[in-house]
C-alpha positions as a printed NumPy array, in Angstrom:
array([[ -20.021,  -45.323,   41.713],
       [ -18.135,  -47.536,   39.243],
       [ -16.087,  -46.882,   36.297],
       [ -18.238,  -47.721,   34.026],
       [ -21.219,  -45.554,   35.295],
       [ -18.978,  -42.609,   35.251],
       [ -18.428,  -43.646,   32.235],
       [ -21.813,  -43.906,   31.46 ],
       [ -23.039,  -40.69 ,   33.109],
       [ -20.602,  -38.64 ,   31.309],
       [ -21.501,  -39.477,   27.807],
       [ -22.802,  -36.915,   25.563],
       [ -26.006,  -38.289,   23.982],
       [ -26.718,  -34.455,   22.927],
       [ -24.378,  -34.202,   20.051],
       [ -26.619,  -35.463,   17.568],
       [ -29.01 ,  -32.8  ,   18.93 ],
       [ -26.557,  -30.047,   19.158],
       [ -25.565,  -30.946,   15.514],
       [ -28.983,  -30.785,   14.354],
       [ -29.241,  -27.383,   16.163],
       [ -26.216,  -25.629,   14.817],
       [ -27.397,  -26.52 ,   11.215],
       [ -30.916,  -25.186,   11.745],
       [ -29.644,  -22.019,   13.449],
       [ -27.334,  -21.321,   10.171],
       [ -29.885,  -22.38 ,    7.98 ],
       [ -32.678,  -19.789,    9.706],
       [ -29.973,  -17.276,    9.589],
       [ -29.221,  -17.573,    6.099],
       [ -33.45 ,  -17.703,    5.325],
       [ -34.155,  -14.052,    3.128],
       [ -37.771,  -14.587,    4.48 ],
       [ -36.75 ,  -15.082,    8.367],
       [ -38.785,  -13.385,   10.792],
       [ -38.175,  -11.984,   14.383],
       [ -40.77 ,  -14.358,   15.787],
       [ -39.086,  -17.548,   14.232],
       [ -35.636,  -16.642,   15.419],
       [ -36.762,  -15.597,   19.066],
       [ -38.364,  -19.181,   19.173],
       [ -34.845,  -20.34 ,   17.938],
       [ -32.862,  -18.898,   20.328],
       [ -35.011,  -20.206,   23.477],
       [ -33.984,  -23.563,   21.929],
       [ -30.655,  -22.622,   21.555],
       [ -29.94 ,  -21.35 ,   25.387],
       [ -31.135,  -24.349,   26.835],
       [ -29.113,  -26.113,   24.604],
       [ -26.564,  -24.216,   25.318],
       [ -27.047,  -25.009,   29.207],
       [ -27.086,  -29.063,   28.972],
       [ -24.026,  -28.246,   26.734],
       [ -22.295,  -27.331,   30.022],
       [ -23.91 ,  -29.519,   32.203],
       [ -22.728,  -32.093,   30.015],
       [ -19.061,  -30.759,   30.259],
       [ -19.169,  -30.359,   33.855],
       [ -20.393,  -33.729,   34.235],
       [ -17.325,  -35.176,   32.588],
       [ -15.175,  -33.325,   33.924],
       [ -16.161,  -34.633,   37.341],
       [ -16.316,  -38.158,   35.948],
       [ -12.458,  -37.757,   35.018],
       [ -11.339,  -36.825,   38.47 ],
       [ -12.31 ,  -40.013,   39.643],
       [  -8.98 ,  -42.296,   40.556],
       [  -9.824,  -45.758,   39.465],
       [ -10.305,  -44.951,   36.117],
       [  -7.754,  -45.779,   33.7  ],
       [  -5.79 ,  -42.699,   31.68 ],
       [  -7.42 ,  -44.629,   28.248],
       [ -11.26 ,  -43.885,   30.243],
       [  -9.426,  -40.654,   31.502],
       [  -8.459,  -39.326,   27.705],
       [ -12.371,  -40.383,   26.579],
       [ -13.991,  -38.62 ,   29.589],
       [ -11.597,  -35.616,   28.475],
       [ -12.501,  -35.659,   24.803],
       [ -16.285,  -35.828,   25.785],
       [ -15.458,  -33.011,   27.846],
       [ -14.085,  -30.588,   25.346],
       [ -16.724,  -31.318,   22.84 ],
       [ -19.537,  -30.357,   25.297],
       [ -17.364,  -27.426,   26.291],
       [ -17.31 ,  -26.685,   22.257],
       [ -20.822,  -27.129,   22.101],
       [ -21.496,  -25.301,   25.092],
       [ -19.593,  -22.22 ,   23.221],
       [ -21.077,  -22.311,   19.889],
       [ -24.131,  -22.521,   20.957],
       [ -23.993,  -19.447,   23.398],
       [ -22.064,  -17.83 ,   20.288],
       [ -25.457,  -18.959,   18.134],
       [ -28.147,  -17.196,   20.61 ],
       [ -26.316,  -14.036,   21.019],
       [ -26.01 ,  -14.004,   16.719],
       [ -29.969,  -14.587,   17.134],
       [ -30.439,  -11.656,   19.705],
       [ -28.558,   -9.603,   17.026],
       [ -30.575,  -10.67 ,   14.546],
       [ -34.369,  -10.662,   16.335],
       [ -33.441,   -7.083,   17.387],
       [ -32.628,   -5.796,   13.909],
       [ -35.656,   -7.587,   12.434],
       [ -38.25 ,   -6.44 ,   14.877],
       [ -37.018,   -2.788,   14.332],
       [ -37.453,   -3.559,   10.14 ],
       [ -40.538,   -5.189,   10.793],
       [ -41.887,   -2.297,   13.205],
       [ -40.333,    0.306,   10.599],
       [ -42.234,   -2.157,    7.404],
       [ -45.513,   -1.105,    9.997],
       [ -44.826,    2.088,   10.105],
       [ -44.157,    2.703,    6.375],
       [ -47.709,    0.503,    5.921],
       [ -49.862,    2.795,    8.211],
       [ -48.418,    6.257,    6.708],
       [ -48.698,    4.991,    2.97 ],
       [ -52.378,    3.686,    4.085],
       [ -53.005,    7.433,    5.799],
       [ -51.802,    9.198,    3.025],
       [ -53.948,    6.875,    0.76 ],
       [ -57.063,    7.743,    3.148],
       [ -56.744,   11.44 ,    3.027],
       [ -56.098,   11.957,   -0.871],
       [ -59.361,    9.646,   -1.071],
       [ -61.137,   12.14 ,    1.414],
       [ -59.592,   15.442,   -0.169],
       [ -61.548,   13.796,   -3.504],
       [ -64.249,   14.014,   -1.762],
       [ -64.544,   17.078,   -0.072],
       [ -63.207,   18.4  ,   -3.462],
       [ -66.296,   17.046,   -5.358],
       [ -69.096,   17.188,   -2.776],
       [ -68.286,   20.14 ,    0.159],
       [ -68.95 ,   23.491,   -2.134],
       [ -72.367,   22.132,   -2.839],
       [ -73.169,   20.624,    0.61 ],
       [ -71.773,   24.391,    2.463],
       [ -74.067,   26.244,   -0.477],
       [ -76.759,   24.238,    0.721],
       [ -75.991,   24.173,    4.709],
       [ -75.59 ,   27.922,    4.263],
       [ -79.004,   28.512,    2.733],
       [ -80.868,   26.448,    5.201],
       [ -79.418,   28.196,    7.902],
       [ -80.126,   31.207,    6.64 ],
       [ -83.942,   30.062,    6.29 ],
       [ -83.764,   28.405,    9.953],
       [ -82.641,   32.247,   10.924],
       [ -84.816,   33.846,    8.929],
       [ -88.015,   31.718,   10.251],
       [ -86.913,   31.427,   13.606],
       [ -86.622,   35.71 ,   14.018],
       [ -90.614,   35.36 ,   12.471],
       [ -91.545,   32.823,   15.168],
       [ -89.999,   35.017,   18.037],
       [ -91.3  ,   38.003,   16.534],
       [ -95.244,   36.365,   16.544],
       [ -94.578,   34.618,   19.894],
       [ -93.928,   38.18 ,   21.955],
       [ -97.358,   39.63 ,   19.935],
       [ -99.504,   36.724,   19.833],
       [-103.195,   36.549,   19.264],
       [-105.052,   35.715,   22.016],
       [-105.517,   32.482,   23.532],
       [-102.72 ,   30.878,   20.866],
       [ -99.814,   28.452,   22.164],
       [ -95.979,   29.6  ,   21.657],
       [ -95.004,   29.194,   18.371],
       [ -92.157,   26.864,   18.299],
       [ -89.273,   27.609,   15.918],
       [ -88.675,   24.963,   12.934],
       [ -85.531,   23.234,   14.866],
       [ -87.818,   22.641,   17.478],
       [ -90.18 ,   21.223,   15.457],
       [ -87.601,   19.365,   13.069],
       [ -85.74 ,   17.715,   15.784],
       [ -88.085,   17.346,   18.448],
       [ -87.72 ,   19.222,   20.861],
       [ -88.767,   23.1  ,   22.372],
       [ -87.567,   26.436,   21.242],
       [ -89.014,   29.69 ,   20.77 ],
       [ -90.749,   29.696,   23.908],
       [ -88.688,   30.344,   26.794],
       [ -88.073,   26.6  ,   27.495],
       [ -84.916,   26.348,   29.681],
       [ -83.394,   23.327,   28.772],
       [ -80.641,   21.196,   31.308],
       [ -78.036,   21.038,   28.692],
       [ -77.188,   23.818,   26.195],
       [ -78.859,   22.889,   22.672],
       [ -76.66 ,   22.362,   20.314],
       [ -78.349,   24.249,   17.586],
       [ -77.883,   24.143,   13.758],
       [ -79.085,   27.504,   13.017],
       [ -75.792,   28.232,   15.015],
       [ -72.935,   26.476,   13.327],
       [ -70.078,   27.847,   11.491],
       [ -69.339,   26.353,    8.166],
       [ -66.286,   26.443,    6.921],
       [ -65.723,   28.12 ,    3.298],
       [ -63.905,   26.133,    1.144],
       [ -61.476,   28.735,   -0.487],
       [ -58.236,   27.926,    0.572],
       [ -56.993,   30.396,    3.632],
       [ -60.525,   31.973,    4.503],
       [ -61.365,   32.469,    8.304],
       [ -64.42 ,   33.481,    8.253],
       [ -67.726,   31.997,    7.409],
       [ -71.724,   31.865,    7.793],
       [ -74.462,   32.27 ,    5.699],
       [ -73.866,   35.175,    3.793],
       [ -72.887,   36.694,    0.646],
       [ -69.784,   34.617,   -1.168],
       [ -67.904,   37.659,   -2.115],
       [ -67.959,   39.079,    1.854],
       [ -65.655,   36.135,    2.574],
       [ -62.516,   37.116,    4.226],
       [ -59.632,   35.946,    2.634],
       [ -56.201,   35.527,    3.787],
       [ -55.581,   36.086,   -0.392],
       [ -56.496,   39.454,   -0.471],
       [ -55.169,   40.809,    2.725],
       [ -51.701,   41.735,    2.851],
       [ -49.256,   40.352,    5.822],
       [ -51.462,   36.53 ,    6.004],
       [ -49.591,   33.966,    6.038],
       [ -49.345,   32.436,    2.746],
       [ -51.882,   29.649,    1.751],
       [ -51.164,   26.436,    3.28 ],
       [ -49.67 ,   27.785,    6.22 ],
       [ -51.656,   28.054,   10.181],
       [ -52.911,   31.269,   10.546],
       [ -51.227,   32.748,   13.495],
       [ -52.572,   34.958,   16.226],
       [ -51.746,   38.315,   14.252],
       [ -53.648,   36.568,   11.035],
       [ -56.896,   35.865,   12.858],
       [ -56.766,   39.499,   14.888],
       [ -56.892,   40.725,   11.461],
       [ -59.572,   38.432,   10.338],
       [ -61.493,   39.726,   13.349],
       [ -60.877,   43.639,   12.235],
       [ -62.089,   42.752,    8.249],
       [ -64.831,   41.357,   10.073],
       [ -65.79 ,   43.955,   12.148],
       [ -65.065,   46.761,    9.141],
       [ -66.919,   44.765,    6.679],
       [ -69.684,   44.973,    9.357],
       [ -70.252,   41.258,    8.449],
       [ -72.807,   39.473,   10.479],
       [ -71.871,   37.242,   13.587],
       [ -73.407,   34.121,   14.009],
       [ -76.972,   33.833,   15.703],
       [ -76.893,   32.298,   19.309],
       [ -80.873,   31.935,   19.632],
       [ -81.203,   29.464,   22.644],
       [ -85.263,   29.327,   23.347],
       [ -85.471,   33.091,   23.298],
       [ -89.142,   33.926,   24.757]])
């Protein structure tokens, strides 16, 4: 190979590039509104860089060990040298600052998420408790009553069903009827019914265990038994076995569990 294409092949057309580089790395670093995703594009940029930085050295370095060159070609191939190896170095030094930075900024970002989703959760259930504030007494008042009447009828349609006048069809009971499909007559069914007339609606006094359709003031209430936890606490097991004896003394009524009785 001749001089002057060692010469040639050591040159450093990069330095423009690397100079361009260096300035947008400090600019994105200095950028208030960077983001993680911008600056892990950067630094991809940046290691390659960094790479033909040191291919670029190595190259000259090489060049510069050949003999026939003159120590004037030798001192240029050396000075090309050292700024790639410069290069080389401040760009590696740029990509690890850009690590740095991308891992700090996804943890803000992922910590700016996290602060969204509980501020938007919080937002959700005070819009909810509104709700269930202004509508739930009336809707469990009403719930209540109807299961009460579903009871009430249903017991009358069992009652007929085991005495029936002659020749009459089995009654069936007004969930049957209301949701199409059979009760009251001894209709086994391949999955349990999930009935209404058997549901447990929750009181809404705070703290109360206990709750069907009956009489408001039969409630038990963690309020007027000493040794509950105090409202706004979970009842614990020695809370609910005492729920279960107010129950029982109280002689309050358990839910129905009517499932097609004949």
């Amino acid at each position: 190979m001749s001089v002057n294409q060692n010469l040639k092949q050591a040159s450093v057309p990069s330095d423009e590039n690397h100079t361009a580089l260096s300035d947008k790395v400090a600019a994105l670093l200095s950028d208030p509104s960077r983001t993680a995703a911008s600056m892990s594009a950067l630094s991809v940029e940046v290691d390659a860089a960094a790479t033909q930085a040191a291919k670029e050295a190595e190259e000259a370095r090489m060049a510069a060990l050949d003999p026939r060159l003159t120590s004037k070609h030798v001192a240029d191939l050396r000075r090309i040298r050292e700024d790639a190896e410069f290069q080389a170095e401040r760009m590696i030094a740029a990509a690890a600052a850009l690590r740095t930075e991308v891992a700090q900024l996804e943890e803000t970002e992922k910590e700016a998420a996290r602060v969204a989703a509980y501020e938007a959760a919080a937002a959700e259930s005070r819009a909810v408790a509104d709700q269930i504030v202004a509508e739930y007494p009336e809707l469990a008042r009403k719930l209540m009553a109807l299961i009460a009447n579903i009871r009430s009828a249903t017991e009358q349609v069992v009652a007929a069903n085991q005495d029936r006048p002659k020749g009459r069809e089995p009654l069936r009971g007004p969930e049957g009827l209301a949701r199409g499909f059979n009760d009251c007559a001894g209709t086994k069914h391949r999955r349990e019914v999930v009935r209404i007339m058997n549901s447990l609606v929750a009181p809404f006094a705070p703290a109360t265990y206990y709750a069907w359709p009956i009489e408001a003031g039969k409630l038990v209430s963690a309020e007027s038994v000493d040794g509950f936890t105090p409202h706004g606490a979970w009842p614990n097991a020695s809370d609910v076995q005492k729920g279960m004896e107010l129950v029982a003394a109280d002689n309050l009524p358990a839910p129905p569990t009517f499932d097609d009785p004949a």
